[in-house]
Short mmCIF file of C-alpha atoms and ligand atoms in Angstrom, two decimals:
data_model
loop_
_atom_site.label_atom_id
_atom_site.label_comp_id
_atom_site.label_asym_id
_atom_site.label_seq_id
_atom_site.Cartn_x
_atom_site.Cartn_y
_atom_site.Cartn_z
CA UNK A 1 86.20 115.35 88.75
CA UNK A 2 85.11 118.67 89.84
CA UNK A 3 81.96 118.75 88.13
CA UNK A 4 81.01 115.38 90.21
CA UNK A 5 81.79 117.24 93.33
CA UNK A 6 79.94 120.07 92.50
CA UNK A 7 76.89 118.29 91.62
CA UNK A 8 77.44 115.99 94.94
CA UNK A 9 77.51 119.12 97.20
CA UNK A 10 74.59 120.41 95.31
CA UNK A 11 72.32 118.26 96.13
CA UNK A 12 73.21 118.18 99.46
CA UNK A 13 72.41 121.60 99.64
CA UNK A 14 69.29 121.05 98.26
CA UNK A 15 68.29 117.99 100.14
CA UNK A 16 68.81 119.49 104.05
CA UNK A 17 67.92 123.10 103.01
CA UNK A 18 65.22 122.44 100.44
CA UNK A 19 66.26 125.06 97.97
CA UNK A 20 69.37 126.27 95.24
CA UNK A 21 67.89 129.72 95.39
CA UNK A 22 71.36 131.85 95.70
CA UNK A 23 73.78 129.34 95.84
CA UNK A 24 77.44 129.50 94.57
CA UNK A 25 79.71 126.92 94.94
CA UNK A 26 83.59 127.00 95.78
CA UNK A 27 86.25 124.17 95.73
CA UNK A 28 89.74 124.36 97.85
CA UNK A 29 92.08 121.78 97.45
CA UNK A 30 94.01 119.22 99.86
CA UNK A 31 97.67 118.84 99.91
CA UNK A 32 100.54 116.41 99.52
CA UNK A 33 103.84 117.50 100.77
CA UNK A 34 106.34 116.17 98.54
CA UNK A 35 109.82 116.66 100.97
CA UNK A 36 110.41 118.90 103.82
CA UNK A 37 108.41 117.64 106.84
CA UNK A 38 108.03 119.63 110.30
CA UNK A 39 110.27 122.11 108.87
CA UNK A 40 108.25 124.61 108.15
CA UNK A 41 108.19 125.48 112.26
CA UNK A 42 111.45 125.84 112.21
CA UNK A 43 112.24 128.40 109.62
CA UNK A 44 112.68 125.67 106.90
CA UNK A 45 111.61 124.65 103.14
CA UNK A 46 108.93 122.97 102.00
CA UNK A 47 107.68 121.47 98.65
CA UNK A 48 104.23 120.82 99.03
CA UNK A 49 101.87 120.68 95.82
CA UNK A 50 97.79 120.98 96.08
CA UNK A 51 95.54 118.48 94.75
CA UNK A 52 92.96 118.14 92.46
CA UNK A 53 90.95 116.02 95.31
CA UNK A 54 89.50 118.89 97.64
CA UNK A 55 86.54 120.54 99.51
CA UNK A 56 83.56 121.49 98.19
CA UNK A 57 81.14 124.27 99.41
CA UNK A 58 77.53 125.19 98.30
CA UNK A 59 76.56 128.20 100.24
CA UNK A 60 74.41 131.45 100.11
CA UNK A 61 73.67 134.33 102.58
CA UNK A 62 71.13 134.42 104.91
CA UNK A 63 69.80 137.98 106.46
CA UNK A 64 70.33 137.51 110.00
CA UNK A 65 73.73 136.17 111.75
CA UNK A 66 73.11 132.48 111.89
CA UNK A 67 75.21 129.67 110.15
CA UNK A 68 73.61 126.72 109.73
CA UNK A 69 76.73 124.00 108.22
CA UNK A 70 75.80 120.67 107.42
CA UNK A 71 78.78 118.19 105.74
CA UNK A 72 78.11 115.06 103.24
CA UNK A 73 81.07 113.54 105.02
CA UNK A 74 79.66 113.77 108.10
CA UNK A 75 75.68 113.28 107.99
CA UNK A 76 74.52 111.59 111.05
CA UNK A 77 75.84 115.62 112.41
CA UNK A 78 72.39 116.87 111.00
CA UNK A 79 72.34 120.68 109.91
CA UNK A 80 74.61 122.50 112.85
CA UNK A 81 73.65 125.79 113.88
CA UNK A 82 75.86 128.29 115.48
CA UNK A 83 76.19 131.99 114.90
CA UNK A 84 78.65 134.73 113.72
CA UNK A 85 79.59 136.72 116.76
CA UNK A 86 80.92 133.13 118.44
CA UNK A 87 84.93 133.65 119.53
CA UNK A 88 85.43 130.05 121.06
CA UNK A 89 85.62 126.35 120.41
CA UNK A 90 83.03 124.08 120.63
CA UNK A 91 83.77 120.72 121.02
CA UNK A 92 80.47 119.01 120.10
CA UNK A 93 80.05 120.93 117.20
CA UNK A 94 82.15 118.70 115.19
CA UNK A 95 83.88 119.88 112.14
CA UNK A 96 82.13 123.03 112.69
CA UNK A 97 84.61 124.57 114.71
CA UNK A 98 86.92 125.01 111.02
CA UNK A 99 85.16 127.13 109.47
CA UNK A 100 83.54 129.25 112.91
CA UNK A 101 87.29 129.62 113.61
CA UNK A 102 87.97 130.92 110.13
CA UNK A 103 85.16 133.54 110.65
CA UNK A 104 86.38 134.57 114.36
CA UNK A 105 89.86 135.39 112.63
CA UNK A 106 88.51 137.34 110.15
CA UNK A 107 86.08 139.46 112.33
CA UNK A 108 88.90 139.76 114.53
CA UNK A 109 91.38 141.40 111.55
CA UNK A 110 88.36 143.77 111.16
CA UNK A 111 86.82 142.19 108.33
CA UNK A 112 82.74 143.23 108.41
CA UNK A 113 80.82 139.56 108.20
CA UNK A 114 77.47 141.20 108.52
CA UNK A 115 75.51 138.28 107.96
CA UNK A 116 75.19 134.75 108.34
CA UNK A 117 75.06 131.88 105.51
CA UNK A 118 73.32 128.42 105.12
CA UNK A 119 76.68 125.97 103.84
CA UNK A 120 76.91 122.14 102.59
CA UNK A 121 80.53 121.28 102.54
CA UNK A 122 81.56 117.89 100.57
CA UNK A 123 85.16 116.19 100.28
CA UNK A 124 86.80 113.83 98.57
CA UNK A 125 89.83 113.85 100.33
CA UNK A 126 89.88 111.04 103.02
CA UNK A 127 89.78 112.65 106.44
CA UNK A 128 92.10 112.30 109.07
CA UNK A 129 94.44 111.21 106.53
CA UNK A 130 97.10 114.13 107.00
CA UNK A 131 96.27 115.47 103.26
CA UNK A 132 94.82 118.48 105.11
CA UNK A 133 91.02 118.31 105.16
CA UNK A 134 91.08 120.98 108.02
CA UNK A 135 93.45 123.43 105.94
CA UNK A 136 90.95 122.71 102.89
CA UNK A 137 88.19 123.83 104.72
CA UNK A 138 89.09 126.41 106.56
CA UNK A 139 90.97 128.39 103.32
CA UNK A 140 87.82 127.32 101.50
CA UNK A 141 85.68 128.69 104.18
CA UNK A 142 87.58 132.10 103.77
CA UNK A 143 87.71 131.77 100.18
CA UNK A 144 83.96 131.96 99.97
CA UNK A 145 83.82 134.56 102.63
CA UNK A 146 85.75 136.68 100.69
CA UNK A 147 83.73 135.88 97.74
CA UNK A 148 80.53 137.02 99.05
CA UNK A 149 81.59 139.66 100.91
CA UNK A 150 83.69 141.04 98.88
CA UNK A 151 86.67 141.22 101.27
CA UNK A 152 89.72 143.35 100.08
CA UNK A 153 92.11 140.19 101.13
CA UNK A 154 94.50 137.93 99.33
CA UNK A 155 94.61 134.24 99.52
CA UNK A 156 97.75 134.67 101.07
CA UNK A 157 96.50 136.31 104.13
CA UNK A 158 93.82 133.93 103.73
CA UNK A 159 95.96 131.49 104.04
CA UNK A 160 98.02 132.93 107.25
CA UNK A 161 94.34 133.42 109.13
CA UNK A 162 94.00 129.83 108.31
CA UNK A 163 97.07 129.14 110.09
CA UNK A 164 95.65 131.52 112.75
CA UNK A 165 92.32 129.84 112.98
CA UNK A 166 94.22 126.08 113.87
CA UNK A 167 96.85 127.68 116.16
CA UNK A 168 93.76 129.70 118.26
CA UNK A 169 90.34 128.73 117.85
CA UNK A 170 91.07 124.68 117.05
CA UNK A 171 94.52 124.72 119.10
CA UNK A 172 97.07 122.84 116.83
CA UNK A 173 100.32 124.43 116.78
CA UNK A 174 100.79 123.88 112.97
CA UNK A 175 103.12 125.87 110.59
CA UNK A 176 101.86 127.53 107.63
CA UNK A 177 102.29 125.14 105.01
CA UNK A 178 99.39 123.43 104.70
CA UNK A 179 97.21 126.14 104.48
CA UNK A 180 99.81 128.21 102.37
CA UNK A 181 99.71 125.32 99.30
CA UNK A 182 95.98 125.08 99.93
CA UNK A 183 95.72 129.01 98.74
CA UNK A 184 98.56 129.45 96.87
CA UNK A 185 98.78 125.99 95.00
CA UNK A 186 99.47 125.96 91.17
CA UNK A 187 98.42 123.33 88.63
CA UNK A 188 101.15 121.34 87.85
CA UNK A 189 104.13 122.78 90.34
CA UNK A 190 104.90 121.91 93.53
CA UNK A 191 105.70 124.95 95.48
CA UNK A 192 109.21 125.75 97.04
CA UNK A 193 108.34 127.93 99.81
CA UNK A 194 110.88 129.42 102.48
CA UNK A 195 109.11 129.22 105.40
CA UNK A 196 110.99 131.68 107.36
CA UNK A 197 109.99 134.70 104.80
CA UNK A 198 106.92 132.97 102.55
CA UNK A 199 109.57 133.76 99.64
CA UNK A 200 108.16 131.44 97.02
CA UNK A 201 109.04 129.35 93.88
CA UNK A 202 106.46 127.16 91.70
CA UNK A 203 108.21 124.10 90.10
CA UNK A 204 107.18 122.13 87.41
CA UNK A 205 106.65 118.63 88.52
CA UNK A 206 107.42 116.76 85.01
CA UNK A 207 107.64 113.25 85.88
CA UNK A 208 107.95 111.61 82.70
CA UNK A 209 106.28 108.38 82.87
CA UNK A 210 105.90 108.38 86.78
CA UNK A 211 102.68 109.27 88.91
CA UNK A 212 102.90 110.00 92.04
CA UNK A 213 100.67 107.94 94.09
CA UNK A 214 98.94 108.31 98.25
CA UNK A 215 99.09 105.44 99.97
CA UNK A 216 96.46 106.27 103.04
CA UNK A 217 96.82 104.29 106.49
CA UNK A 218 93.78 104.24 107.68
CA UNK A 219 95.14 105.04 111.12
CA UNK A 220 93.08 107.64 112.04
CA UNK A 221 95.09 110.67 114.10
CA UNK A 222 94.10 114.11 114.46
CA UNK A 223 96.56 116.27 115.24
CA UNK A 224 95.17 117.16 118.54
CA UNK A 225 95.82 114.56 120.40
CA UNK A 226 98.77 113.62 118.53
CA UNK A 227 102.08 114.40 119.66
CA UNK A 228 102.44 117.09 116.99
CA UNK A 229 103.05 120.06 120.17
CA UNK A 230 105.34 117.94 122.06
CA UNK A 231 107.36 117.65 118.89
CA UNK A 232 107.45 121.63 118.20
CA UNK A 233 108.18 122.20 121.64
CA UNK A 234 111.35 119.76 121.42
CA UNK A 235 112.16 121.90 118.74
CA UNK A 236 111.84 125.17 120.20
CA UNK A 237 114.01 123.56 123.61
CA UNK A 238 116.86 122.80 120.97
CA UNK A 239 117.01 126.07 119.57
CA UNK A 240 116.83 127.65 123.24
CA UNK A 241 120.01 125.80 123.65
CA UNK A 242 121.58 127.06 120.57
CA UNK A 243 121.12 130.07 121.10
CA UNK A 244 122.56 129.97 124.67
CA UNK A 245 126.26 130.48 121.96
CA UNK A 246 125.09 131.42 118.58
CA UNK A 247 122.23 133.91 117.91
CA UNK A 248 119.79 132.64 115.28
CA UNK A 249 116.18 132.81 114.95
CA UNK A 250 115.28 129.43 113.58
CA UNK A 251 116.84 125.74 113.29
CA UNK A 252 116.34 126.72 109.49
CA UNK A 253 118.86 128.67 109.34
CA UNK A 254 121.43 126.11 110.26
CA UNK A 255 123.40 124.17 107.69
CA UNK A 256 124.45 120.52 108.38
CA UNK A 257 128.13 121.45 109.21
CA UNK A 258 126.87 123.68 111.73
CA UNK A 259 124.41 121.60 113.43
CA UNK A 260 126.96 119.27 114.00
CA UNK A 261 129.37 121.47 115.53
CA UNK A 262 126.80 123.30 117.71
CA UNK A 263 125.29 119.85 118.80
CA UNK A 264 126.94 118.95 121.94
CA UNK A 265 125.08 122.59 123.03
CA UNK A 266 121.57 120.62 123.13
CA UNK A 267 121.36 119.19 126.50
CA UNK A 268 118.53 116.89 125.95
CA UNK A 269 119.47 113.69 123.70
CA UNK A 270 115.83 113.42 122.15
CA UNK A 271 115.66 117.29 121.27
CA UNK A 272 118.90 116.73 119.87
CA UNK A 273 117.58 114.15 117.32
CA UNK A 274 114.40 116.35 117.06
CA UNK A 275 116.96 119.22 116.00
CA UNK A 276 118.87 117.09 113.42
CA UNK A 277 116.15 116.27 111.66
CA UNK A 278 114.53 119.60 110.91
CA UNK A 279 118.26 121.27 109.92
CA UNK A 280 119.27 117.78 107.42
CA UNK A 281 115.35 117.74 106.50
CA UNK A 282 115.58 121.49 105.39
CA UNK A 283 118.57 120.82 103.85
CA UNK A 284 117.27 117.68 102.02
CA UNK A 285 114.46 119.93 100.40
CA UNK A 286 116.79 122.60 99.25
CA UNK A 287 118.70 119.84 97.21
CA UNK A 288 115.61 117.99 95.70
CA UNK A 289 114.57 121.14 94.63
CA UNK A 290 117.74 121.27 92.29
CA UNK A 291 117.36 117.34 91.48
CA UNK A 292 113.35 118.42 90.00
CA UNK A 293 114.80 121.16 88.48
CA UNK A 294 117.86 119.20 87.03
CA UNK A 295 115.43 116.39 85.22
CA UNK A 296 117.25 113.91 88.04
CA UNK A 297 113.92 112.22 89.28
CA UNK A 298 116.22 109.26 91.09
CA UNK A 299 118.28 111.93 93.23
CA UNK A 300 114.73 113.54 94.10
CA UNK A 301 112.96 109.78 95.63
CA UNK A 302 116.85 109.11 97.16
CA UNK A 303 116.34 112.28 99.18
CA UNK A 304 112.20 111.59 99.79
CA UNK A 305 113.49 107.49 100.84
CA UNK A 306 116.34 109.87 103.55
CA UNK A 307 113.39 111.92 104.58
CA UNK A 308 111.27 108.92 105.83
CA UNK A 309 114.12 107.58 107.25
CA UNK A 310 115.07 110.46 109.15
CA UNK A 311 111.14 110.98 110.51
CA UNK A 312 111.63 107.53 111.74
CA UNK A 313 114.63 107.40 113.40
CA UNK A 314 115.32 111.04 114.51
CA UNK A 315 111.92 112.57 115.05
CA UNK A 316 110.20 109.40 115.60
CA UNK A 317 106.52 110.27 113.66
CA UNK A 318 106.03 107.22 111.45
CA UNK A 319 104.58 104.40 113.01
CA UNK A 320 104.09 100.76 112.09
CA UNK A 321 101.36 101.77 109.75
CA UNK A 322 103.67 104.21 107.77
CA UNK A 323 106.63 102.38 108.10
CA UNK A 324 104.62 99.07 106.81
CA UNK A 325 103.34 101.45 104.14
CA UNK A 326 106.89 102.69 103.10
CA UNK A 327 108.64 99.45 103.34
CA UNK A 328 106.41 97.45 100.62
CA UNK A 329 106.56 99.89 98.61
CA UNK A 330 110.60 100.16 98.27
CA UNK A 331 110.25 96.68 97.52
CA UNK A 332 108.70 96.98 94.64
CA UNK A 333 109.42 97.53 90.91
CA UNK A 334 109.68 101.01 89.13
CA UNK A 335 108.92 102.90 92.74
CA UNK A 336 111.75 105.54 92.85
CA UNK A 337 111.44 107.50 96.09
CA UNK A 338 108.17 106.79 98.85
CA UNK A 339 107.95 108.26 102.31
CA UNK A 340 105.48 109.75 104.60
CA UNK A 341 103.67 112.88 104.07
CA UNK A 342 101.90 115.68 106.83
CA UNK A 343 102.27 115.35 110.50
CA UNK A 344 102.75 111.48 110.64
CA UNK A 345 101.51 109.32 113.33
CA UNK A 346 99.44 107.63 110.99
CA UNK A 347 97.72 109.67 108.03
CA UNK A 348 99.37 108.37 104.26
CA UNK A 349 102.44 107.86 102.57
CA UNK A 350 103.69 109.71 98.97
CA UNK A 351 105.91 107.60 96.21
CA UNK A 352 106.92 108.08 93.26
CA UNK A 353 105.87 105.12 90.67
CA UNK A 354 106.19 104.07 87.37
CA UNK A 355 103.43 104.47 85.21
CA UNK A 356 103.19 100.75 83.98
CA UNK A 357 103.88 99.27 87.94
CA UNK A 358 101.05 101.34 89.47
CA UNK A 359 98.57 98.23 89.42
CA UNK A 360 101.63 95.79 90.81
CA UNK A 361 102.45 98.51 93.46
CA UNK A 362 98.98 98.77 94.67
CA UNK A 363 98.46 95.35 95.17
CA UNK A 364 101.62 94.48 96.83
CA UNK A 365 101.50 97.41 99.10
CA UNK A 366 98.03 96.70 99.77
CA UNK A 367 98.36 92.84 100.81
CA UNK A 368 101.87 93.07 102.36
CA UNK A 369 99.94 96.20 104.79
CA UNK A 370 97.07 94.14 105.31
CA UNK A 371 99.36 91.12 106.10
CA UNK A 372 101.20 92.99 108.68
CA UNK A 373 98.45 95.50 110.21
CA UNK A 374 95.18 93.93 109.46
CA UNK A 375 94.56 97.64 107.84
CA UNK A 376 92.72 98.24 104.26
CA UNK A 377 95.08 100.33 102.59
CA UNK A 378 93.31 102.85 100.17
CA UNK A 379 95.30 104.26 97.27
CA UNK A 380 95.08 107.44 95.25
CA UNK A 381 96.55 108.19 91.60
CA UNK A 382 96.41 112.43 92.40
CA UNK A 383 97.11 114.89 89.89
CA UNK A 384 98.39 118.29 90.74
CA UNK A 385 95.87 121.09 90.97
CA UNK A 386 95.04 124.81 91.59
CA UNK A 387 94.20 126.52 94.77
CA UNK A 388 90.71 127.84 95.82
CA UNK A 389 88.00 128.43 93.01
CA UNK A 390 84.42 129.14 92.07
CA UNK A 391 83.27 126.33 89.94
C1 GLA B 401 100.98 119.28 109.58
C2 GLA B 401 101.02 120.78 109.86
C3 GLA B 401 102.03 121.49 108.97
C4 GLA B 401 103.39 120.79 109.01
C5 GLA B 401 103.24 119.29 108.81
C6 GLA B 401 104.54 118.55 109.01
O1 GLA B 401 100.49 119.03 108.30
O2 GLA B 401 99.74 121.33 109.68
O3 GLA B 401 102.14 122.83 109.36
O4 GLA B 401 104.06 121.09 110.20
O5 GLA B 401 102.28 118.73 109.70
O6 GLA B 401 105.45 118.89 108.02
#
């Protein structure tokens, strides 16, 4: 598969820049998050794994300090020209403003980027579809930048001026997750990370005769205008009224028992439910860890089945199109655990299926959705890949 990309990003290059003089070309992954949503803002776990569906990037050096990015996803944009010393957003430049934003943090950590580059970016992962085609491209963007420059800097403080790039220059409040699995991800193993130190595990993901398979909505939501700030700063009101008679640092850090007996402290009821969910979600993770682990792939999709159910009723993310999504797919046969995945408010679901039901599932799912939203459903058999790469 990432041969096909490679070639597809190619020729872009070579069709809007007439030339393959110089050119290297780098691959990033996108994401699925497995259990442990809008926890990782709170001090909590997440299980994440990256994809073998990703972002591609052909790109070589120019001598002066121009960037010229042009995107196969996105070619009615035409060849977009901006330039390295930019520090601020601009919103007609498109998807532009990813990559730009990864450069600013870089420049701004003191990394030399003495030079400009001519890029062609491809991806196969569906955008807006909450498996994290802005994390892709901006840890890709880095990747390469590293790459070429030679930059003394790990992927994992690639992957935190990622997280830098969204919060500042694009102005999403996100945790670190996405942008963590993107860099770190491992072939294979989901990653157990502890977002409150970046203390991390890589698990196996063995699921003996199961896939897991993305359901994407269709219902296109960028996290901008979502409510994805609203929902941090419910958070962040809860844990102000913790604190008011316990010192902590993060909702993370509470266990069930405790949340309930601190409850009554949260004055508002909605950043009350907010609350819940991130301490039972964390806490959900931290078990389905051990269920993986233990071989006990039923106690893992029980927990991922709580964790939609909890994003629906407590933190209120899902959405007829996920819910829809979700619903069908419980219904059917050999489907052992299926919930949303990312931010929410539209973006794609995650399940767990039998090998032998995967053509049953996707038709049912597909014409039940349809029925209900008058949405085309697409669906994705992913595989579990490694983080950024030169190919
Ligand atoms: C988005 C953000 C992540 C995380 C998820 C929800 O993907 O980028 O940091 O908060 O939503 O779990």
């Amino acid at each position: 598969m990432q041969i096909d990309g490679k070639d597809i990003v190619l020729d872009a290059f070579k069709e809007v820049y007439k030339t393959l003089d110089n050119v290297r070309v780098f691959f990033a992954p996108g994401r699925v998050n497995l259990i442990g949503e809008h926890t990782d803002y709170n001090g909590g776990h997440v299980f994440p794994c990256a994809l073998t569906i990703g972002t591609y990037a052909a790109v070589r050096l120019r001598d002066d300090d121009v960037c010229r990015f042009y995107s196969k996803n996105f070619p009615d944009a035409g060849i977009i020209e901006r330039n390295t010393n930019e520090t601020v957003k601009d919103e007609s430049k498109s998807f532009t403003n990813y990559p730009l934003g990864m450069v600013a943090a870089l420049k701004e950590k003191g990394f030399e980027i003495r030079r400009g580059f001519d890029v062609a970016y491809y991806g196969n992962i569906p955008n807006s579809s909450g498996l994290s085609s802005s994390a892709s491209i901006e840890v890709l963007t880095g990747f390469f930048l590293k790459e070429l420059f030679g930059l003394n800097i790990s992927n994992l403080d690639i992957a935190l001026l990622g997280q830098k790039c969204e919060n500042e220059f694009i102005g999403v409040n996100c945790g670190i997750m996405d942008q963590f699995i993107i860099a770190m991800g491992k072939k294979d193993n989901a990653t157990f990370l502890d977002t409150a130190t970046l203390e991390y595990l890589y698990v196996p993901v063995k699921l003996d005769g199961y896939k897991i398979v993305i359901a994407c909505s269709n219902k296109k939501r960028g996290l901008k205008d979502s409510k994805y700030n609203e929902r941090r700063q419910e958070c962040d009101t809860a844990l102000a009224d913790i604190k008011t008679v316990k010192s902590i640092n993060t909702l993370g850090e509470l266990t069930e028992e405790e949340f309930e007996s601190l409850k009554s402290n949260i004055i508002d009821e909605t950043c009350r439910k907010r609350a819940k969910h991130a301490v039972y979600e964390n806490q959900r993770t931290i078990k389905a860890v051990t269920k993986l682990q233990e071989g006990d792939i039923e106690g893992f999709g029980q927990l991922m089945n709580e964790s939609h159910d909890s994003l629906r009723d407590d933190y209120e993310v899902t959405g007829i199109e996920l819910d829809t999504l979700v619903n069908a797919a419980r219904k059917c046969q050999g489907v052992i655990g299926s919930r949303m995945t990312g931010a929410g408010f539209g973006g794609c679901t995650v399940s767990i299926v039998l090998d032998d039901c995967i053509d049953s599932f996707i038709d049912y799912v597909g014409k039940e959705y349809k029925e209900i939203t008058q949405l085309d459903a697409d669906f994705y058999v992913v595989e579990i890949g490694d983080g950024p790469l030169e190919i």
